[in-house]
mmCIF file of C-alpha atoms in Angstrom:
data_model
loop_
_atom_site.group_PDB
_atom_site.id
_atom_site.type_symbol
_atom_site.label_atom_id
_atom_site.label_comp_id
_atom_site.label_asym_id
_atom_site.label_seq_id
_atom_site.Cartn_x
_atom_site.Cartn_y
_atom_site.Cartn_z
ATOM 1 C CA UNK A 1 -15.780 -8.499 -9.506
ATOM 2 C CA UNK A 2 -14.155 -5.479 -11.314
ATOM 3 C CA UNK A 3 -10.949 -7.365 -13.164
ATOM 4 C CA UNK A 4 -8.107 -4.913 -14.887
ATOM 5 C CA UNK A 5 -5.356 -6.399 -17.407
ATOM 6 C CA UNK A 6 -1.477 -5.730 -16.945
ATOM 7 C CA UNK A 7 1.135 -6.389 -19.377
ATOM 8 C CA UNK A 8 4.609 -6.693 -19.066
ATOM 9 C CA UNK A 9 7.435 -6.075 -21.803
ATOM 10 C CA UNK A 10 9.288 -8.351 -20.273
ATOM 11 C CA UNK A 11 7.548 -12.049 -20.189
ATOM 12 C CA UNK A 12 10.032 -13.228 -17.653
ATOM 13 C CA UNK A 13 8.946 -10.450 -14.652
ATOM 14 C CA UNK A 14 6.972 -8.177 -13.761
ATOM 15 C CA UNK A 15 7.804 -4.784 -11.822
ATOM 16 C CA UNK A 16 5.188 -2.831 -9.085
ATOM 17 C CA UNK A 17 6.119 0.143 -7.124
ATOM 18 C CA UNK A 18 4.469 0.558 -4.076
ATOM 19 C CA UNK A 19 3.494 3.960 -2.786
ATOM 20 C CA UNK A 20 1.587 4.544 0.520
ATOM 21 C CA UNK A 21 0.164 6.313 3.471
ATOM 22 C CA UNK A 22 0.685 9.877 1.767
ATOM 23 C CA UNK A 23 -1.469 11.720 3.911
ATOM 24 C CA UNK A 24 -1.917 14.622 1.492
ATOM 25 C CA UNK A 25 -3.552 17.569 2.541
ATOM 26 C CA UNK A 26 -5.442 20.577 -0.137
ATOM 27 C CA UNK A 27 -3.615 23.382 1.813
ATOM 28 C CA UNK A 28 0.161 22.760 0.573
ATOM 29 C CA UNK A 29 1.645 23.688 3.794
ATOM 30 C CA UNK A 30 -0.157 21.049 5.549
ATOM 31 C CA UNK A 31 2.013 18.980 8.080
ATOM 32 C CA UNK A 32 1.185 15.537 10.007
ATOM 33 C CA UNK A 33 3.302 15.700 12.944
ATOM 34 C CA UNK A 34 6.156 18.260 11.683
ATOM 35 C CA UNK A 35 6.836 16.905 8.273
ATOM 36 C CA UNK A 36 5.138 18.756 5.199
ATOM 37 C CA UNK A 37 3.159 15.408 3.661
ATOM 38 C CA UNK A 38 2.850 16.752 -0.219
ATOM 39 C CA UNK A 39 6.663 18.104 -0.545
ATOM 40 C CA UNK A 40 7.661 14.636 1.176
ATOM 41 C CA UNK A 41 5.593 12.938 -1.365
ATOM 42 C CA UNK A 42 6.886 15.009 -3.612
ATOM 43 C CA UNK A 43 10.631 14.289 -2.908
ATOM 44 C CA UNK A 44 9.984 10.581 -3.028
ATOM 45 C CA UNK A 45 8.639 10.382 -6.454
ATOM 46 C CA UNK A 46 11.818 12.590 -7.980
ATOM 47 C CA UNK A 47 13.700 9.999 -5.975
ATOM 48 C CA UNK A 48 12.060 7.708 -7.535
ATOM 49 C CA UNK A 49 12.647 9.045 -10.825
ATOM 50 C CA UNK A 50 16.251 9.952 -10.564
ATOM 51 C CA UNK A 51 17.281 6.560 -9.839
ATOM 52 C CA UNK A 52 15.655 5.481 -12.777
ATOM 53 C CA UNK A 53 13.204 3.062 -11.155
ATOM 54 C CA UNK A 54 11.772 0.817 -13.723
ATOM 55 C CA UNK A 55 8.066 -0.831 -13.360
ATOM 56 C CA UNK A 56 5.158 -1.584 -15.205
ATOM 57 C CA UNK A 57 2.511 -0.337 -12.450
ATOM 58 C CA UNK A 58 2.320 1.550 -9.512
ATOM 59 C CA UNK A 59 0.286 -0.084 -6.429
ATOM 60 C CA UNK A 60 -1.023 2.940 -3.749
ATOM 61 C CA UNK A 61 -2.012 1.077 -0.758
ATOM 62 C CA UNK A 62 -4.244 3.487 0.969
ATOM 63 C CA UNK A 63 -4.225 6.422 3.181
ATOM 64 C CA UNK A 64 -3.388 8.883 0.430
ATOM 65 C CA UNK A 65 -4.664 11.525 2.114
ATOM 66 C CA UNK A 66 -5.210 12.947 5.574
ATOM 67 C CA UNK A 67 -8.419 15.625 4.939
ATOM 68 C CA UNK A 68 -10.795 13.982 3.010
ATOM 69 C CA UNK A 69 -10.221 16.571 0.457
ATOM 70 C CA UNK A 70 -11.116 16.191 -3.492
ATOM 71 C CA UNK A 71 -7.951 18.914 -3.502
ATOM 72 C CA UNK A 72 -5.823 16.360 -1.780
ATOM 73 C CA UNK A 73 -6.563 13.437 -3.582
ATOM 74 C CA UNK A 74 -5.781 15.914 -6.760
ATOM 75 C CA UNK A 75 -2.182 16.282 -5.446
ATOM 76 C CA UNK A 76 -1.682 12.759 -5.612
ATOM 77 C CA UNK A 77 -2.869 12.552 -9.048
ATOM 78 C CA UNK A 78 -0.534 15.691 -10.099
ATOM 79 C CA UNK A 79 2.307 13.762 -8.158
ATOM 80 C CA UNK A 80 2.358 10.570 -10.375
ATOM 81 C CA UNK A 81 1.091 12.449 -13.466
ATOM 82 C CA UNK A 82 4.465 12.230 -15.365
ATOM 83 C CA UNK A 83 4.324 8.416 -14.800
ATOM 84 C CA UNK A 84 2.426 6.912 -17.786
ATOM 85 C CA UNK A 85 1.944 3.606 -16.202
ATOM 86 C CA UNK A 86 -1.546 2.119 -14.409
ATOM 87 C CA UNK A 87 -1.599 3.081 -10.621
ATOM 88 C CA UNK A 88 -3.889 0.549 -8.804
ATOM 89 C CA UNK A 89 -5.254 2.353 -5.888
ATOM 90 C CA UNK A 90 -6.948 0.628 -2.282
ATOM 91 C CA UNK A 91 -8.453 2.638 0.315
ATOM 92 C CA UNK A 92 -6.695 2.965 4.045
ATOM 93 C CA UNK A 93 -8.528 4.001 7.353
ATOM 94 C CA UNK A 94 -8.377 7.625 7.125
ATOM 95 C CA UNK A 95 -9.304 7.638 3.642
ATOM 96 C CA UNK A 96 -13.152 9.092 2.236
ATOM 97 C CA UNK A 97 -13.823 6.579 -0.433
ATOM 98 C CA UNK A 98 -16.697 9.076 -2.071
ATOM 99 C CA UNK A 99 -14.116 11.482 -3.203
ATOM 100 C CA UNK A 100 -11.325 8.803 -3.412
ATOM 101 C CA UNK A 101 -13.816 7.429 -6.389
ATOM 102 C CA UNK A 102 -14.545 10.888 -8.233
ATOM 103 C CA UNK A 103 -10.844 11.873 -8.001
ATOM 104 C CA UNK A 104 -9.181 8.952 -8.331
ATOM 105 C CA UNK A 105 -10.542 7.234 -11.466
ATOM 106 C CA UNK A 106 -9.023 10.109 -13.829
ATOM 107 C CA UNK A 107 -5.846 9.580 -15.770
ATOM 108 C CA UNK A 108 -3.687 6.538 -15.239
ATOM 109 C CA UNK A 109 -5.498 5.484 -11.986
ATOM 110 C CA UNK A 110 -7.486 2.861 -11.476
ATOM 111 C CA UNK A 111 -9.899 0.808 -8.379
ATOM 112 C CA UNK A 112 -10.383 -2.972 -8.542
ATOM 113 C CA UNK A 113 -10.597 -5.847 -7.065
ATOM 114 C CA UNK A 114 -8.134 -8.404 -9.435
ATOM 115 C CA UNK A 115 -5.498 -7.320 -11.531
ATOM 116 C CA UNK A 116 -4.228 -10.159 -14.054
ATOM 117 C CA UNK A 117 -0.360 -8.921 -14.337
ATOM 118 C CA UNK A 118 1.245 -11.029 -17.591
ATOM 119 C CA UNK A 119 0.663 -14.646 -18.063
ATOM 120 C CA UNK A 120 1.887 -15.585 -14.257
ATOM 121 C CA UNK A 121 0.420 -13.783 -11.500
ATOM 122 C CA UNK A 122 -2.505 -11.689 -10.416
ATOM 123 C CA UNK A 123 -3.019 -9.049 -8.004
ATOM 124 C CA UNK A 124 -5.940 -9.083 -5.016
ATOM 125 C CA UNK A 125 -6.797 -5.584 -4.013
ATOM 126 C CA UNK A 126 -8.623 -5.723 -0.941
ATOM 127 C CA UNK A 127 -10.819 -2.867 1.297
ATOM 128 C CA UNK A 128 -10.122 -3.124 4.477
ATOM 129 C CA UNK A 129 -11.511 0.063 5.524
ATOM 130 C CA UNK A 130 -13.923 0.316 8.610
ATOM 131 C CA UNK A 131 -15.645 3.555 8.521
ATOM 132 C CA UNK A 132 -14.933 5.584 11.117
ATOM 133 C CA UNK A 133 -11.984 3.879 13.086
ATOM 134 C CA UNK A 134 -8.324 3.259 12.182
ATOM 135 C CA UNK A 135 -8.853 -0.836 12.509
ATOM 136 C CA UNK A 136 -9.558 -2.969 9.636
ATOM 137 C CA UNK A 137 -11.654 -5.761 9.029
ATOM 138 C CA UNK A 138 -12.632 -7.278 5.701
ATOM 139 C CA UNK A 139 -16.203 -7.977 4.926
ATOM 140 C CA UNK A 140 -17.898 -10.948 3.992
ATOM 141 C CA UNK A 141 -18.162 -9.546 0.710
ATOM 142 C CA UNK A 142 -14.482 -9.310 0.353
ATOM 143 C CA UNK A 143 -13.688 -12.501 1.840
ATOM 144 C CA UNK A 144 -15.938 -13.949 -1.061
ATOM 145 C CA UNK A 145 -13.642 -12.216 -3.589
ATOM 146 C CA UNK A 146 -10.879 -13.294 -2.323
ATOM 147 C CA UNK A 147 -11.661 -17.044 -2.058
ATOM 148 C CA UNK A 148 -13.214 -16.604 -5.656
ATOM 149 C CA UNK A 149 -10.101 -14.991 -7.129
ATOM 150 C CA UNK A 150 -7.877 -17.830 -5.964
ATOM 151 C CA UNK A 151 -10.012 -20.505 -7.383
ATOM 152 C CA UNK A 152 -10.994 -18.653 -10.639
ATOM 153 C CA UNK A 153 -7.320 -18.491 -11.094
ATOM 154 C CA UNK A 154 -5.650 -20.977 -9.125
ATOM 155 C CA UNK A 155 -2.844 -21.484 -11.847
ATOM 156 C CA UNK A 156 -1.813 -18.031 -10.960
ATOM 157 C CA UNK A 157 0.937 -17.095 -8.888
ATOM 158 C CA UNK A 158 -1.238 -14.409 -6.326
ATOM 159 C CA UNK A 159 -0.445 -11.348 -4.644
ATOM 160 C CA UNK A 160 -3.060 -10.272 -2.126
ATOM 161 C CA UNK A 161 -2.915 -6.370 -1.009
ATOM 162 C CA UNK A 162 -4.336 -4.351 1.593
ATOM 163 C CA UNK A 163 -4.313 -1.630 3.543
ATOM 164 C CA UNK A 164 -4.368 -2.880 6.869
ATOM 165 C CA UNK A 165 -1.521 -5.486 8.326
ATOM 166 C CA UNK A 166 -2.511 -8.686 8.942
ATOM 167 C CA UNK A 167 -0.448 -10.133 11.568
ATOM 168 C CA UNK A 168 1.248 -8.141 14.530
ATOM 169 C CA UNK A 169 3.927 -5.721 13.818
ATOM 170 C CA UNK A 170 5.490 -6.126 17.155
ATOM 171 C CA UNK A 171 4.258 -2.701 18.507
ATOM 172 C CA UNK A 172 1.375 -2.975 20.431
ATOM 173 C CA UNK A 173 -0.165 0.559 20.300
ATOM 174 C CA UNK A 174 -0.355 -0.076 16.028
ATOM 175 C CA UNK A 175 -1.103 -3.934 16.533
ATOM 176 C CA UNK A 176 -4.389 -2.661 18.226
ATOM 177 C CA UNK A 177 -5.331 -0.816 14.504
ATOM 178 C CA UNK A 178 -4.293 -4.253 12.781
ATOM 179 C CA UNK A 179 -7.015 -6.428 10.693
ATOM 180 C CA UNK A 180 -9.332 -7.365 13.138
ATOM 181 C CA UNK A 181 -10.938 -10.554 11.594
ATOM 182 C CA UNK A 182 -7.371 -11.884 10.191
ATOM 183 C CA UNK A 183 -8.207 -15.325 11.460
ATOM 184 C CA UNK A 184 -11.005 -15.411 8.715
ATOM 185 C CA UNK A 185 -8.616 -13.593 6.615
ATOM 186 C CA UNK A 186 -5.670 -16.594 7.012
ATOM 187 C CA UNK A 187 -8.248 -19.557 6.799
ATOM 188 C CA UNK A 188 -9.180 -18.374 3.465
ATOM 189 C CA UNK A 189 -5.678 -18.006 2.040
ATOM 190 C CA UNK A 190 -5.188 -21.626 3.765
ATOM 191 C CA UNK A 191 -7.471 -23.024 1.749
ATOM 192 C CA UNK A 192 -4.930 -22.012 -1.427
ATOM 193 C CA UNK A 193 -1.330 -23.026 -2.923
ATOM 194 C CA UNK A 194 -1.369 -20.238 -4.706
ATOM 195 C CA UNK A 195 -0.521 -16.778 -2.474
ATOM 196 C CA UNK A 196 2.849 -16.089 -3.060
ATOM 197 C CA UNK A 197 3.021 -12.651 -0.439
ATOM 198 C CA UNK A 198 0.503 -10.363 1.243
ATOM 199 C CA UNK A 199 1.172 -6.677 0.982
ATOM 200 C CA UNK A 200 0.022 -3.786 3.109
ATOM 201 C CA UNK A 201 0.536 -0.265 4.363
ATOM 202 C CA UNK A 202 -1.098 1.273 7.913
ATOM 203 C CA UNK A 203 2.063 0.761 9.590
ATOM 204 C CA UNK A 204 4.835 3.442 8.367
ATOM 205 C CA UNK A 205 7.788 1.279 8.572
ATOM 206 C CA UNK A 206 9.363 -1.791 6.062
ATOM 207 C CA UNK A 207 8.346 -5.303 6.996
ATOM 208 C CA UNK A 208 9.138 -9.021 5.765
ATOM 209 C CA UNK A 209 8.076 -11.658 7.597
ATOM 210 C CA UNK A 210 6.348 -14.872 7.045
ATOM 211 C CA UNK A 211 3.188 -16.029 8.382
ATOM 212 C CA UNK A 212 1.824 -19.433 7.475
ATOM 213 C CA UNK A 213 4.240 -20.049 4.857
ATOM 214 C CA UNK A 214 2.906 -16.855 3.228
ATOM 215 C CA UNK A 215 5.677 -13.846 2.913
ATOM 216 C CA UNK A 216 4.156 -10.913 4.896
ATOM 217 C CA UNK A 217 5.944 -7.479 3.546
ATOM 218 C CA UNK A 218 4.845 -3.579 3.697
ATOM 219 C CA UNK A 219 6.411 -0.428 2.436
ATOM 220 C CA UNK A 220 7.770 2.575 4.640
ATOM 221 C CA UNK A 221 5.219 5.919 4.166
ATOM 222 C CA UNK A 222 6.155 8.790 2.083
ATOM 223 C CA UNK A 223 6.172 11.086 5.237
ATOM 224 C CA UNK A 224 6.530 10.196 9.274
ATOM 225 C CA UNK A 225 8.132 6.708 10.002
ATOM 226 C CA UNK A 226 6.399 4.699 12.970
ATOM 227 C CA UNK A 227 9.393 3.090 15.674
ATOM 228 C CA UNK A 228 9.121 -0.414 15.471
ATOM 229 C CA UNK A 229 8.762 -2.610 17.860
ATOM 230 C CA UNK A 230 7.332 0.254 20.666
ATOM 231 C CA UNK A 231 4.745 -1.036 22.951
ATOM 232 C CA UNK A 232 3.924 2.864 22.969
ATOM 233 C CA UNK A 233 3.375 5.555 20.216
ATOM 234 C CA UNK A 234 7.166 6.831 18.624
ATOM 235 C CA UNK A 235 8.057 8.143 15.820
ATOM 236 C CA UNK A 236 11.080 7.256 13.756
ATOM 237 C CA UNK A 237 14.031 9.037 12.133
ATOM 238 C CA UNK A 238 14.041 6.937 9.469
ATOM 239 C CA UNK A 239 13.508 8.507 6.300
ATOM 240 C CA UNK A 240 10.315 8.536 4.200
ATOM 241 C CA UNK A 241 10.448 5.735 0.952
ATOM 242 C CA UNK A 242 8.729 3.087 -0.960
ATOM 243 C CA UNK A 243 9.177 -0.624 -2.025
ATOM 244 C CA UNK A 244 9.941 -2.327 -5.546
ATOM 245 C CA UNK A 245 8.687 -5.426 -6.437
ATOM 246 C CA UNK A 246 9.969 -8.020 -9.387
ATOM 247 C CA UNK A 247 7.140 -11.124 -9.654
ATOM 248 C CA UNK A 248 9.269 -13.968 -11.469
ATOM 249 C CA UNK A 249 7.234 -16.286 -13.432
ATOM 250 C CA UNK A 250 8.309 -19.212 -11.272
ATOM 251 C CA UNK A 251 6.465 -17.348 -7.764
ATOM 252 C CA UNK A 252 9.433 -15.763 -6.716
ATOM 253 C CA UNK A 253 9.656 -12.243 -5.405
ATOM 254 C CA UNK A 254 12.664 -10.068 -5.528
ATOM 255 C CA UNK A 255 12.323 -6.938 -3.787
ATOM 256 C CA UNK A 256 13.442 -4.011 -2.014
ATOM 257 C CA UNK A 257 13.014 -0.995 -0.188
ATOM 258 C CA UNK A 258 14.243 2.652 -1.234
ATOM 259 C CA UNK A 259 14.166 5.672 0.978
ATOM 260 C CA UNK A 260 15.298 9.643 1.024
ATOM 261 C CA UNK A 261 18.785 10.474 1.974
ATOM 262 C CA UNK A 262 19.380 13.177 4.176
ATOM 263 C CA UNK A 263 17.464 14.790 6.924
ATOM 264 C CA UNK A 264 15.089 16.898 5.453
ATOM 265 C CA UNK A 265 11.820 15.236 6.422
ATOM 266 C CA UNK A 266 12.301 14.924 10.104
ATOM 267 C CA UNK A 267 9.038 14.953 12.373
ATOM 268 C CA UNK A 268 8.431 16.204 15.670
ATOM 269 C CA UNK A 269 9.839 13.496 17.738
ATOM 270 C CA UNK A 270 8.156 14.935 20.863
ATOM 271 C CA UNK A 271 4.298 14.222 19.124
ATOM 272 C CA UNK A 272 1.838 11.916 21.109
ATOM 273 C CA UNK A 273 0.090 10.726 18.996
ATOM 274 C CA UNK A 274 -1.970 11.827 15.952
#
């Protein structure tokens, strides 16, 4: 089990910014579905930056890019490279782990499995990744890590991450792509006090819910929005974004989700499907 080390400068709480579903491509005028994926990305971190975000890491919770491309995991890299804090990476469906691992593990950025963030809380980052398809389904393997994480440090306020969502979104063409073994998934975090939330990606849209007693939350994508609640594939007009987090030493979250003003980053509203 590959363990990392966070601190905070502020003992109290502790600050993530989640990034996901990029979908970079190496050609720079690559598009998913009308909207240009590394000058959306790129918009979102100067967002990011001129409202003066603060946090002490960055979690990227898969699908950074869309070609399997060393050149587009690169752009991702180059995107957060002014950012001197630790980006905790996790890989998504249409990710290619073998260049996600020579790429990724340069600079600031960083793969495993438990993150111990200040004296309070630790981070689970889980691979959810089926080769091949767009559903997800976590090992045995991983199962084992989690259920060892939360025991090893069952004093520990525990946020588990993911790419794929683990309960229904309410949209039944994405709830098709969800986790497919989440019952094994839920009995293990029943077995534990200590799960505070359960963060994902996959599903291009903000969500906070609560499943089990367990908050259930994910971050909009950096480029197309998904419609919620659509039985069948729609896109959104909502506006690419991101989520803050704030961890509180007593296993409360605060947190809250920021997004692109104007309509720059529109997609093409009559796509199928991708």
């Amino acid at each position: 089990m590959r363990i990392s080390h966070l601190s905070s400068h502020n003992s109290q709480t502790v600050r993530l910014l989640q990034i996901t579903d990029t979908h970079l491509f190496a050609d720079p005028n690559g598009c998913l579905l009308g909207v240009n994926t590394v000058d959306s990305f790129r918009a979102v971190v100067s967002e990011i930056q001129s409202q003066d975000v603060k946090f002490d890491a960055i979690i990227a919770t898969g699908d950074i890019s869309q070609d399997h491309t060393p050149e587009s995991y690169q752009r991702f890299v180059d995107g957060i490279a002014e950012w001197p804090q630790t980006c905790y990476w996790l890989p998504g469906n249409h990710d290619y782990q073998p260049e996600m691992q020579s790429v990724l593990v340069k600079s600031t950025l960083e793969r495993c499995e438990v993150v111990l963030v200040g004296e309070h809380w630790q981070l689970v980052m889980l691979d959810s990744q089926v080769k091949g398809v767009p559903h997800g389904r976590l090992s045995d393997e991983q199962l084992a890590v989690l259920d060892a994480a939360l025991s090893k440090q069952a004093g520990r306020h525990t946020l588990v991450l993911l790419h794929h969502h683990p309960l229904p979104a309410g949209s039944a063409w994405l709830d098709q792509h969800q986790l497919h073994n989440r019952d094994a998934f839920w009995a293990v975090l029943d077995k534990h006090t200590n799960v505070k939330a359960v963060v994902c990606g996959h599903i291009h849209q903000a969500l906070d819910t609560e499943h089990n007693g367990c908050r259930v939350m994910a971050a909009p994508s950096t480029c197309i929005q998904f419609k919620p609640d659509s039985d069948d594939f729609a896109l959104d007009t909502t506006t690419p974004g991101w989520r803050e987090f704030s961890l509180h030493q007593d296993g409360t979250i605060s947190t809250k989700v920021g997004r692109l003003q104007g309509t720059e980053f529109q997609p093409d509203m009559h796509s199928k499907g991708y």
